[in-house]
PDB file of C-alpha atoms in Angstrom:
ATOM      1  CA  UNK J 185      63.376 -50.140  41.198  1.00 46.00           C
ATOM      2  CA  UNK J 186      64.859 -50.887  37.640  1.00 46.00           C
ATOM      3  CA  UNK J 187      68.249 -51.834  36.560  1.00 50.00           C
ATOM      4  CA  UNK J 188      69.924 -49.511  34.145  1.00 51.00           C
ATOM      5  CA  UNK J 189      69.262 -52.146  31.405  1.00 52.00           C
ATOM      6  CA  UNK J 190      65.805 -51.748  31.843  1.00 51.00           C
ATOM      7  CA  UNK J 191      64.571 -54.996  33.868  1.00 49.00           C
ATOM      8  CA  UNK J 192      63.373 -54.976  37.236  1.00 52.00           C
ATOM      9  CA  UNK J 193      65.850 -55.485  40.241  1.00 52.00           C
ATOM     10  CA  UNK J 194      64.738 -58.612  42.631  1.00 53.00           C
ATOM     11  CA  UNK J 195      63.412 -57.723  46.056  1.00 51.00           C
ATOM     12  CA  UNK J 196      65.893 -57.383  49.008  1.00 50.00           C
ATOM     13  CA  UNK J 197      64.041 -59.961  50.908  1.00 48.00           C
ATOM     14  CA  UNK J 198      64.543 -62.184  48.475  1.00 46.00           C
ATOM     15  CA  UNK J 199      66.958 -64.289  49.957  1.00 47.00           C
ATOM     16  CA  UNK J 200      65.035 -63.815  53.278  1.00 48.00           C
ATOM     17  CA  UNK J 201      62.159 -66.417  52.298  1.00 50.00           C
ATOM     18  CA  UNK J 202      60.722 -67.326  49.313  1.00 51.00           C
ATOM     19  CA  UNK J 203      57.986 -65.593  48.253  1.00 53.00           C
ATOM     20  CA  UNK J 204      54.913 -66.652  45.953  1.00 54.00           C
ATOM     21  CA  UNK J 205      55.797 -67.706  42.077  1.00 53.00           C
ATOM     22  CA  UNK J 206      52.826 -64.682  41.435  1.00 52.00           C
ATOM     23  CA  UNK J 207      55.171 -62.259  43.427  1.00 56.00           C
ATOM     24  CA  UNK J 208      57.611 -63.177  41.476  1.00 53.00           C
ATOM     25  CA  UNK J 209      56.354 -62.495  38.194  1.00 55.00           C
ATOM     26  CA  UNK J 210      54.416 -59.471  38.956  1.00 55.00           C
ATOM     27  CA  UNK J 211      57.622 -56.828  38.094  1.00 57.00           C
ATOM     28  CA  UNK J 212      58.224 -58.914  34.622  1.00 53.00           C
ATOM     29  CA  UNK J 213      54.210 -58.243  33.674  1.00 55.00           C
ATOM     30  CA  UNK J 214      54.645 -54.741  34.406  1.00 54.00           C
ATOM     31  CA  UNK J 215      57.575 -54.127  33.067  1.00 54.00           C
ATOM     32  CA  UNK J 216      55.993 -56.014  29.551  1.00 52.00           C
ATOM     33  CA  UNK J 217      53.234 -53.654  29.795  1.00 51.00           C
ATOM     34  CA  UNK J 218      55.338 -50.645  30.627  1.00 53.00           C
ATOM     35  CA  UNK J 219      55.878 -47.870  28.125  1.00 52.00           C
ATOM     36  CA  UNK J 220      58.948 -46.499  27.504  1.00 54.00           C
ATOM     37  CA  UNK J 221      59.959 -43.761  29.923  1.00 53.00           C
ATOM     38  CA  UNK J 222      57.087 -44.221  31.931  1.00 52.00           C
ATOM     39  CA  UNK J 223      56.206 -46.452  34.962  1.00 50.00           C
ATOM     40  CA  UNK J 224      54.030 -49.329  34.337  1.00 49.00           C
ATOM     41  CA  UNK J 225      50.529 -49.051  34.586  1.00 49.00           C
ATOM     42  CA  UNK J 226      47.659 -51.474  33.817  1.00 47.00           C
ATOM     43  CA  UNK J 227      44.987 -49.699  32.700  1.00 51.00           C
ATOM     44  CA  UNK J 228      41.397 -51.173  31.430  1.00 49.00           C
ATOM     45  CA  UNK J 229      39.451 -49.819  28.460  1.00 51.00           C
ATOM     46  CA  UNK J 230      37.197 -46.782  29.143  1.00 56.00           C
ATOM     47  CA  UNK J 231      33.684 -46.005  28.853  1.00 54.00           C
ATOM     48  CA  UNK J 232      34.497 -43.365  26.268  1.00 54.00           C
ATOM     49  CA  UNK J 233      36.951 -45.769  24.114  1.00 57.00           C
ATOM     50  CA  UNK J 234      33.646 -48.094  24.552  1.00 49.00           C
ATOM     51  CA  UNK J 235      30.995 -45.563  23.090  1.00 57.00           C
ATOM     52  CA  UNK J 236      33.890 -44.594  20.708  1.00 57.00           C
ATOM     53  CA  UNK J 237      33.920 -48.482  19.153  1.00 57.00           C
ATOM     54  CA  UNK J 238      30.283 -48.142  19.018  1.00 54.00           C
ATOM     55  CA  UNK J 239      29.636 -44.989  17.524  1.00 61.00           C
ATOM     56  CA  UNK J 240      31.869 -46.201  14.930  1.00 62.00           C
ATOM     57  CA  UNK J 241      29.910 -49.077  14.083  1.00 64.00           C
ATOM     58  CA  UNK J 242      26.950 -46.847  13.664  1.00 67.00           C
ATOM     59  CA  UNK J 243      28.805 -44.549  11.454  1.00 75.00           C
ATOM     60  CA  UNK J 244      29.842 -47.638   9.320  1.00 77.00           C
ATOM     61  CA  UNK J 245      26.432 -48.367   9.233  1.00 79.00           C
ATOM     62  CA  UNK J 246      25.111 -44.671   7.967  1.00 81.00           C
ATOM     63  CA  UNK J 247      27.789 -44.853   5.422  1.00 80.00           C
ATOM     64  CA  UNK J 248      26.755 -48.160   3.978  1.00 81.00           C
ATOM     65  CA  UNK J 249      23.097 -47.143   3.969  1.00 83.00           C
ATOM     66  CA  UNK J 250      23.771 -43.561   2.101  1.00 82.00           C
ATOM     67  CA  UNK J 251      26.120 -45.541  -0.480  1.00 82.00           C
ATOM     68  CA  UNK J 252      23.091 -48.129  -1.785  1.00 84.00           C
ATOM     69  CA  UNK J 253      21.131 -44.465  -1.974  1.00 85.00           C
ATOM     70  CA  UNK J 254      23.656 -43.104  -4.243  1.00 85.00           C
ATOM     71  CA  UNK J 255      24.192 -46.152  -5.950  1.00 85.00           C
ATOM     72  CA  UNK J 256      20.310 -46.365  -6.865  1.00 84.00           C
ATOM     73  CA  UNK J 257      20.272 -43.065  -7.501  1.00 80.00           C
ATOM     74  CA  UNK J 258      23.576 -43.288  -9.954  1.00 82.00           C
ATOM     75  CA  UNK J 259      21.220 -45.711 -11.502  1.00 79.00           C
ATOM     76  CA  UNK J 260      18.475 -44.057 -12.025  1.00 76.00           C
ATOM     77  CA  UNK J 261      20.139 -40.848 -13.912  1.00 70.00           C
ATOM     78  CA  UNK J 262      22.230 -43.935 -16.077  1.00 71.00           C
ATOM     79  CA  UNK J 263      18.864 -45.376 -17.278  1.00 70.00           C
ATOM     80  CA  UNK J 264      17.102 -41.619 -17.655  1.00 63.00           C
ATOM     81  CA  UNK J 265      20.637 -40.521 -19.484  1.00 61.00           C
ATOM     82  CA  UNK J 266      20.383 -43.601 -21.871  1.00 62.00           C
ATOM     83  CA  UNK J 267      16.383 -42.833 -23.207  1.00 56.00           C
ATOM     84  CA  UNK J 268      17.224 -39.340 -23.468  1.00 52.00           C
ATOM     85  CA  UNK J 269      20.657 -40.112 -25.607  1.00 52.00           C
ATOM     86  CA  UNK J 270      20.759 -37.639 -28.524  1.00 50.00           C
ATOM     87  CA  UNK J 271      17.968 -35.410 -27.545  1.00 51.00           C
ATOM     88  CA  UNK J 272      19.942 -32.199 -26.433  1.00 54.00           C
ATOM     89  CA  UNK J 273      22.806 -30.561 -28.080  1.00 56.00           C
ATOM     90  CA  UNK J 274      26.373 -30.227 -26.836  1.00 55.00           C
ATOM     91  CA  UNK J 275      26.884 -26.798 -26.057  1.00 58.00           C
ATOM     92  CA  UNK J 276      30.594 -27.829 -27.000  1.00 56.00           C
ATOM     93  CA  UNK J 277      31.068 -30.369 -30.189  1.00 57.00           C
ATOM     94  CA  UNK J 278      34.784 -29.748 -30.748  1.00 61.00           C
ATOM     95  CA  UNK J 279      33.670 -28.328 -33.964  1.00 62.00           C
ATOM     96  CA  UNK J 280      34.449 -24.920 -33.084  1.00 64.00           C
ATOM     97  CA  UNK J 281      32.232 -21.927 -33.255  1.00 67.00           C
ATOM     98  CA  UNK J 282      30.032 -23.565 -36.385  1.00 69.00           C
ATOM     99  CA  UNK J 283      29.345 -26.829 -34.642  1.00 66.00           C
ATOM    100  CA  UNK J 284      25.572 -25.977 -34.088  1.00 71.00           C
ATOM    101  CA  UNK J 285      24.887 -22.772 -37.296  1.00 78.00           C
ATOM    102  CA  UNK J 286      23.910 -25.186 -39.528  1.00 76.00           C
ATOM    103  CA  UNK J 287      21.015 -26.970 -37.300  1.00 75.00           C
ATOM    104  CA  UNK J 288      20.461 -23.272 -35.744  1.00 79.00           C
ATOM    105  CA  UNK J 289      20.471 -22.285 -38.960  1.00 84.00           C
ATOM    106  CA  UNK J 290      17.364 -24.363 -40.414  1.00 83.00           C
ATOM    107  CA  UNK J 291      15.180 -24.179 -37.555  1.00 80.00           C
ATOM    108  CA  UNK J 292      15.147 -20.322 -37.586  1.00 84.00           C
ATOM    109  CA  UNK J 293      14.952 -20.292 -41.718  1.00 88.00           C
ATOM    110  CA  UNK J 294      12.028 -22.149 -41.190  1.00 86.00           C
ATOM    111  CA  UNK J 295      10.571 -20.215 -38.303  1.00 82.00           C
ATOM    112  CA  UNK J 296      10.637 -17.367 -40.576  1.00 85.00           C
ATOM    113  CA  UNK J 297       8.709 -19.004 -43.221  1.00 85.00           C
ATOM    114  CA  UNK J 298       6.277 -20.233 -40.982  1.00 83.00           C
ATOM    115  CA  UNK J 299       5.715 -16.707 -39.218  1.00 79.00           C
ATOM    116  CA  UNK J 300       5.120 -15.410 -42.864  1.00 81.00           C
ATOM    117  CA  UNK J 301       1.545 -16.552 -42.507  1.00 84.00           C
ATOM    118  CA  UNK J 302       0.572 -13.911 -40.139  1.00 83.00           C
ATOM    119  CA  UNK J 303       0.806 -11.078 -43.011  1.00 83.00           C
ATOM    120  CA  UNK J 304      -1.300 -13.774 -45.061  1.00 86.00           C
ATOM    121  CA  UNK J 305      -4.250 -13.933 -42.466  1.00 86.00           C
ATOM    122  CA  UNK J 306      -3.971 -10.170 -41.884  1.00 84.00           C
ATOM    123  CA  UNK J 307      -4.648  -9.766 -45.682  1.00 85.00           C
ATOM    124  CA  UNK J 308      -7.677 -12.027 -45.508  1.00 86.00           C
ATOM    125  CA  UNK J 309      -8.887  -9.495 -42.399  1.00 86.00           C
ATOM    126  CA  UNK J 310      -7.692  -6.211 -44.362  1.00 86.00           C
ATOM    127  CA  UNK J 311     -11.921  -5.271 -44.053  1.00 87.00           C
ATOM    128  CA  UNK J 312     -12.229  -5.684 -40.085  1.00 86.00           C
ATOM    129  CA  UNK J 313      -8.799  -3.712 -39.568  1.00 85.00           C
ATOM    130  CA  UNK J 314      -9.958  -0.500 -41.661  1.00 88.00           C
ATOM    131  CA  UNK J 315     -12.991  -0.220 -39.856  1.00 89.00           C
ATOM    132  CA  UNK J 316     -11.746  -1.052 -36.330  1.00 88.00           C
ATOM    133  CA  UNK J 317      -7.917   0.783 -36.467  1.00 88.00           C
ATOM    134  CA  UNK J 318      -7.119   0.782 -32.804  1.00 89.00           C
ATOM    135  CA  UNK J 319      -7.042  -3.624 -33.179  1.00 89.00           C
ATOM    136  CA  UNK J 320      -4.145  -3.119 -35.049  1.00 88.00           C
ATOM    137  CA  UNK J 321      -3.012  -0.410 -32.658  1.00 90.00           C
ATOM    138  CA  UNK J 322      -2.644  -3.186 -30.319  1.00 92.00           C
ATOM    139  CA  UNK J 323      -1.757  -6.312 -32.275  1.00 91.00           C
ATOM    140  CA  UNK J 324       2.219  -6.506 -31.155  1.00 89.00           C
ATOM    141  CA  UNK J 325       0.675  -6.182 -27.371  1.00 92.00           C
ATOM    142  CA  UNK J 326      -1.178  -9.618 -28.226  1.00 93.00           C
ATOM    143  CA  UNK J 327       1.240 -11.454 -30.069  1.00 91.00           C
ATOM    144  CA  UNK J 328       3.961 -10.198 -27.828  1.00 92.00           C
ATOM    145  CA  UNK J 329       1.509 -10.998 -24.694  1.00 93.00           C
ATOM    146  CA  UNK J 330       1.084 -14.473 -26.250  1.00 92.00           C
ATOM    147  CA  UNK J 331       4.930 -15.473 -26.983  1.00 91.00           C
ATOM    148  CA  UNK J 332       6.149 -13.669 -23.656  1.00 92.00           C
ATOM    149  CA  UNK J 333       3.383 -16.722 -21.737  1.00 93.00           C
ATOM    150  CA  UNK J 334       3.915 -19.124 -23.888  1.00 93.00           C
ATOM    151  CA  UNK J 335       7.682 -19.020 -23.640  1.00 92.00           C
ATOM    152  CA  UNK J 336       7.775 -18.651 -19.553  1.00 92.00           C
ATOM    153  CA  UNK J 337       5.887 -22.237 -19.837  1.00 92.00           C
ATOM    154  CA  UNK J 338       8.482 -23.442 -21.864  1.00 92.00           C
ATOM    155  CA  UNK J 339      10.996 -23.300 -20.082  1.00 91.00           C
ATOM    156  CA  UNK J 340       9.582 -24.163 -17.388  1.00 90.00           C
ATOM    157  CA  UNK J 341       9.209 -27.406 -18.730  1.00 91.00           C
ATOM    158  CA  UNK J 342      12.480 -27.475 -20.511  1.00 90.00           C
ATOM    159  CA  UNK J 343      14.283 -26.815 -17.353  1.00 88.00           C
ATOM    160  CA  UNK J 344      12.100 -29.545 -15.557  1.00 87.00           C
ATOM    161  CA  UNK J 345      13.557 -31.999 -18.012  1.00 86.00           C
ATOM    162  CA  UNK J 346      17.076 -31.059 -17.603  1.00 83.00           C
ATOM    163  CA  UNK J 347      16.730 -31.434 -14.278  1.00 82.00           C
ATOM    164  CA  UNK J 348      14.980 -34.596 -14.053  1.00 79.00           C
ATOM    165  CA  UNK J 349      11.635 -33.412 -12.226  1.00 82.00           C
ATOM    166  CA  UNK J 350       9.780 -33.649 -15.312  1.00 84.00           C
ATOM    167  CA  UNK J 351       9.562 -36.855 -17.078  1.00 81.00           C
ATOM    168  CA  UNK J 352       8.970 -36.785 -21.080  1.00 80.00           C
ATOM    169  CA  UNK J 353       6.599 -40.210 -20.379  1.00 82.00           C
ATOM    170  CA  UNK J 354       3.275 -39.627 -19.274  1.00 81.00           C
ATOM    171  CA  UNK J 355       3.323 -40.343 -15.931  1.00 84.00           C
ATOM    172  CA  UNK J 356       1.522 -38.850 -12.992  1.00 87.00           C
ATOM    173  CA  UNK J 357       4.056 -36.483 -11.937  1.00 86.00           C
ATOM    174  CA  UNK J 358       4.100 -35.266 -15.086  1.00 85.00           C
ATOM    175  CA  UNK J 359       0.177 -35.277 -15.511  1.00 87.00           C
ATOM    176  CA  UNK J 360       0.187 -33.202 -12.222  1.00 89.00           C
ATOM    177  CA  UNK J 361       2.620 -30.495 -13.488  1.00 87.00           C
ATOM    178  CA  UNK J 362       0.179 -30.135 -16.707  1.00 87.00           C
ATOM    179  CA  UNK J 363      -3.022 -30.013 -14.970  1.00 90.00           C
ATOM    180  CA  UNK J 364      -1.190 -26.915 -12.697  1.00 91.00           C
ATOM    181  CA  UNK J 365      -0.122 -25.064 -15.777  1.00 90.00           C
ATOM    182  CA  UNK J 366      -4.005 -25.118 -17.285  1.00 90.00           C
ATOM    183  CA  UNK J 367      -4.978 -23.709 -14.060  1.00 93.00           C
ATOM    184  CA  UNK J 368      -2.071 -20.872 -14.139  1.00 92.00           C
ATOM    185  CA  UNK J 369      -3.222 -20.442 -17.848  1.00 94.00           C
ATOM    186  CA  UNK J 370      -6.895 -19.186 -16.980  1.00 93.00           C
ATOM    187  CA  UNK J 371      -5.385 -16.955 -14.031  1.00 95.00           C
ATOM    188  CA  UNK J 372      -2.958 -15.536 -16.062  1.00 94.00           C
ATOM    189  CA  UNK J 373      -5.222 -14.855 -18.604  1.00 95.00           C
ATOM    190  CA  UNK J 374      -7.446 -13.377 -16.399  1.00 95.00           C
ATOM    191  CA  UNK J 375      -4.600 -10.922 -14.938  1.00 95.00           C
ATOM    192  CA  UNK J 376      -2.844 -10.200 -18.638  1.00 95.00           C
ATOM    193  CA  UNK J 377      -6.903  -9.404 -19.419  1.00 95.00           C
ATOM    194  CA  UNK J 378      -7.806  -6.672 -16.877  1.00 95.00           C
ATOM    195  CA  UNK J 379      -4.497  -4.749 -17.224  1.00 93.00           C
ATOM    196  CA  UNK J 380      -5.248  -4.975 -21.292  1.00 93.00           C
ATOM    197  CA  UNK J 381      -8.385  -3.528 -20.663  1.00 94.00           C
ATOM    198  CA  UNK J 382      -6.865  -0.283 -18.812  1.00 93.00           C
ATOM    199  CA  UNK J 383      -4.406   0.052 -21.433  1.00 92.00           C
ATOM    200  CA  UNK J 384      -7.029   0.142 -24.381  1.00 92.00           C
ATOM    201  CA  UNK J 385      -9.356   2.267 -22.429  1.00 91.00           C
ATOM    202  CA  UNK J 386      -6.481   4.637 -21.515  1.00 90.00           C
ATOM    203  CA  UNK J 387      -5.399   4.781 -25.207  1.00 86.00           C
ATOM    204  CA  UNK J 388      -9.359   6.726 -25.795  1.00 83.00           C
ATOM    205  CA  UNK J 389     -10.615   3.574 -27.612  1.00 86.00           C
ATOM    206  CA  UNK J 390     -13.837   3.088 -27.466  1.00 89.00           C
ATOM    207  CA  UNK J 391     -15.571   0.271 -25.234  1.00 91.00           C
ATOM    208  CA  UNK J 392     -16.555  -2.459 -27.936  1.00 91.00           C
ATOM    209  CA  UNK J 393     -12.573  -2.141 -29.242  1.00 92.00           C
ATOM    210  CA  UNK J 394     -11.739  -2.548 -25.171  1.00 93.00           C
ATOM    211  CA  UNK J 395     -13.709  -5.580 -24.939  1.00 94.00           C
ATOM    212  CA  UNK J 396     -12.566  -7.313 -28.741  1.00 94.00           C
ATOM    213  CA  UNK J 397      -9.252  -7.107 -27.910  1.00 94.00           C
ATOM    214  CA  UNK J 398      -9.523  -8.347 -24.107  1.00 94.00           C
ATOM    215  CA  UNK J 399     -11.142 -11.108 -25.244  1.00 95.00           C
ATOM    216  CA  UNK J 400      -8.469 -12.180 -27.643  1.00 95.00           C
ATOM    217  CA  UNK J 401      -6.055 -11.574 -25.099  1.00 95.00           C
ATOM    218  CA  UNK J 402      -7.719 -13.681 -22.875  1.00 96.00           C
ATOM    219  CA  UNK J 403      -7.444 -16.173 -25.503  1.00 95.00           C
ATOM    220  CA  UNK J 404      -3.919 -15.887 -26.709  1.00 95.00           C
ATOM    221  CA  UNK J 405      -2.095 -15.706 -23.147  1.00 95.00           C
ATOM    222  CA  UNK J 406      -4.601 -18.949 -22.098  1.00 95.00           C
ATOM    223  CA  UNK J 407      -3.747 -21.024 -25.305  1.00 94.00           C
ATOM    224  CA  UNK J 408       0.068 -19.898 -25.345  1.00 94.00           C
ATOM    225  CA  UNK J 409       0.367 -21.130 -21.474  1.00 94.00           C
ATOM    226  CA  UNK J 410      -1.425 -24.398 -22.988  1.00 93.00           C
ATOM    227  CA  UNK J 411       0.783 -25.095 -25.991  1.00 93.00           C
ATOM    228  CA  UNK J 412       4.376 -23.470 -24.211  1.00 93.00           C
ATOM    229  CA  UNK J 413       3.670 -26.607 -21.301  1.00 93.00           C
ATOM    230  CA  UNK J 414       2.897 -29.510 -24.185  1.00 92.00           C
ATOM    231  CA  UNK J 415       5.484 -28.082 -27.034  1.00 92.00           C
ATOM    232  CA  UNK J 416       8.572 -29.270 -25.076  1.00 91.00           C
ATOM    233  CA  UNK J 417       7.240 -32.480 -23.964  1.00 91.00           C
ATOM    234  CA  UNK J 418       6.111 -33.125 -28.043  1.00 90.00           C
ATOM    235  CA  UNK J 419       9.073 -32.383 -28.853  1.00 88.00           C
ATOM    236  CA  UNK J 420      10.916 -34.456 -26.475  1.00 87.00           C
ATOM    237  CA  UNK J 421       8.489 -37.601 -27.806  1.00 84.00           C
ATOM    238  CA  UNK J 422       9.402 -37.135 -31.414  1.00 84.00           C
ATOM    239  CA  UNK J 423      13.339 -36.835 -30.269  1.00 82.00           C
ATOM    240  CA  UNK J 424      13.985 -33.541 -30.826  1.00 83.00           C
ATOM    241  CA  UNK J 425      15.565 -31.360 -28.497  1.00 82.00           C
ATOM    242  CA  UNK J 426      13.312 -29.782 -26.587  1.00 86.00           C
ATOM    243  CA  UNK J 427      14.936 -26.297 -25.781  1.00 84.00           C
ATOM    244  CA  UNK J 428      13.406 -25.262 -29.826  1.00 85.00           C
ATOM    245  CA  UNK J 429      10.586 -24.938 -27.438  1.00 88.00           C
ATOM    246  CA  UNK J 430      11.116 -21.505 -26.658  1.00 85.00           C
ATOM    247  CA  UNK J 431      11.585 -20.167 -30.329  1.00 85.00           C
ATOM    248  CA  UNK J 432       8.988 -22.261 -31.658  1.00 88.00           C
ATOM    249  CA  UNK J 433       6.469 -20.916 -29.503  1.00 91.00           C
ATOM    250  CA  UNK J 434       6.962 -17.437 -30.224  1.00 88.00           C
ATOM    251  CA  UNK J 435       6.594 -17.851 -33.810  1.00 89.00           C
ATOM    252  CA  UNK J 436       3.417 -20.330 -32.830  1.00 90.00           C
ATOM    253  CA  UNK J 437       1.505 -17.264 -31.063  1.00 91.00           C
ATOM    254  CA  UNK J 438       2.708 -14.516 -33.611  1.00 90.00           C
ATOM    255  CA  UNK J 439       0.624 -16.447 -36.082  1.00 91.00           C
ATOM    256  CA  UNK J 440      -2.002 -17.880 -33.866  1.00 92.00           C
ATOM    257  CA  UNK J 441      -2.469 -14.719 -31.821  1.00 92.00           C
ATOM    258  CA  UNK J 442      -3.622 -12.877 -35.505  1.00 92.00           C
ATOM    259  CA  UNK J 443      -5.497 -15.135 -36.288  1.00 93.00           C
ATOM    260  CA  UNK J 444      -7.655 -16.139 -33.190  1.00 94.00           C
ATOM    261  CA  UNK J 445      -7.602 -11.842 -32.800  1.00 93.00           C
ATOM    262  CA  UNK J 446      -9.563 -11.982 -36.572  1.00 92.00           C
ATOM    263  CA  UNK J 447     -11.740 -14.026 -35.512  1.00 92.00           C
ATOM    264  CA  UNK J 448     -12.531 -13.191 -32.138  1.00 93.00           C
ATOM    265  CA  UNK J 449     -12.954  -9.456 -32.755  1.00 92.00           C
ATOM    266  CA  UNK J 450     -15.654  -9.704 -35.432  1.00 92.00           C
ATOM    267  CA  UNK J 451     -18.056 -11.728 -33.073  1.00 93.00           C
ATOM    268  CA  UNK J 452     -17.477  -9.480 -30.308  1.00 92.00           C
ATOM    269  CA  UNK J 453     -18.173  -6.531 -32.364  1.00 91.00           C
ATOM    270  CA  UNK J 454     -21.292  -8.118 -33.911  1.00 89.00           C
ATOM    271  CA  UNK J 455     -22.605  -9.020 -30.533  1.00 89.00           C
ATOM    272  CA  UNK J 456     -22.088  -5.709 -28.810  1.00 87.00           C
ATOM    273  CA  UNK J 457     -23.715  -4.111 -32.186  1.00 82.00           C
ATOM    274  CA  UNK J 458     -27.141  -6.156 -31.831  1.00 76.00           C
TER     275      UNK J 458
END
């Protein structure tokens, strides 16, 4: 029984006989572990407040092991940020709209220039293209075959940098991705070449024009693949940024693709004449 001011009442026997000092002080430890409104209990700590404590620990433990991870990996994008300082452009300067025209600007100017040499080599050819037409009937498909490879590889690699799965150093990650792309080059080829040979056939050329211009293809789309996985990672080496990759190698192949079609088309037709 309790007192309205909240302490225990003695025992009736009390007075009786005297009982034990540990009798005695049993009502004044409950009452110290009582909670308010309810009757005092002694409880000890349960299995489940137990595993509680300890899954805790462990959890303290998973966190601490996941923050060095971050930490190292913080690290590692601080040091790969730092060598790679100046190589890409802000998409946003604070210079307004004309923050990147004028370096846009050049690159493309001289693009141009460059892809000026294409009417230069098909001048030096003018013989080759009289007597065989239907190459020139095709020429866009191979230049156009060539940038459209060259240009997937690019940014392939481009992205791969952004991302940090491609490293600009040569290392053997990096080695690995290149030796995949010369494989994908040869298939490609090889795919981009039998579907060229349909088309030419189906456009009523004549067998010898089919096989020039399928072998040029096959040499375009393998050597655009080639120079579209190498262009960005040459670029990235001389510090330039490497996303003029993908421009770059479309003006590349317009000019390359003439002239390895100039050359490649007279020694087929010379062999298939003999």
């Amino acid at each position: 029984r309790f007192r309205p001011g909240g302490l225990p009442s003695p025992p009736a026997t009390l007075g009786r006989h005297r009982p034990p000092l540990v009798m005695l002080l049993l009502p004044l430890i409950a009452h110290a572990f009582a909670t308010p409104g309810r009757s005092p209990v002694l409880r000890l700590p349960s299995a489940a407040s137990v595993s509680g404590r300890l899954d805790g620990a462990q959890s303290a433990a998973t966190l601490a092991e996941e923050n060095e991870l971050l930490r190292a990996r913080v690290a590692e994008l601080e040091e790969r940020a730092e060598s790679t300082e100046g190589l890409c452009e802000l998409l946003d300067d604070g210079g307004g709209w004309t923050s990147s025209l004028r370096t846009r600007a050049s690159w493309l100017l001289g693009l141009l220039v460059c892809q000026s040499a294409s009417s230069l080599v098909l001048a030096e050819n003018e013989s080759l293209l009289l007597e065989h037409p239907t190459v020139i009937f095709f020429m866009t498909m191979l230049v156009g075959a060539g940038g459209n490879a060259g240009n997937q590889a690019a940014v392939r690699i481009i992205r791969g940098l952004a991302t940090g799965e491609v490293d600009p150093r040569p290392t053997q990650r990096t080695r690995s991705i290149v030796s995949d792309e010369l494989l994908r080059a040869a298939v490609l080829a090889f795919i981009l070449v039998v579907a060229g040979f349909v088309r030419v056939v189906a456009f009523d050329a004549t067998l010898a024009d089919a096989a020039a211009i399928s072998a040029s293809l096959f040499l375009i789309v393998s050597t655009s693949v080639v120079l579209g996985t190498l262009l960005p990672l040459l670029l990235q080496a001389a510090k330039i940024d490497a996303a003029h990759a993908s421009t770059t190698i479309q003006v590349v192949m317009d000019v390359l693709g003439v002239l390895i079609t100039c050359s490649v088309a007279p020694l087929v037709f010379g062999a298939l004449a003999t």
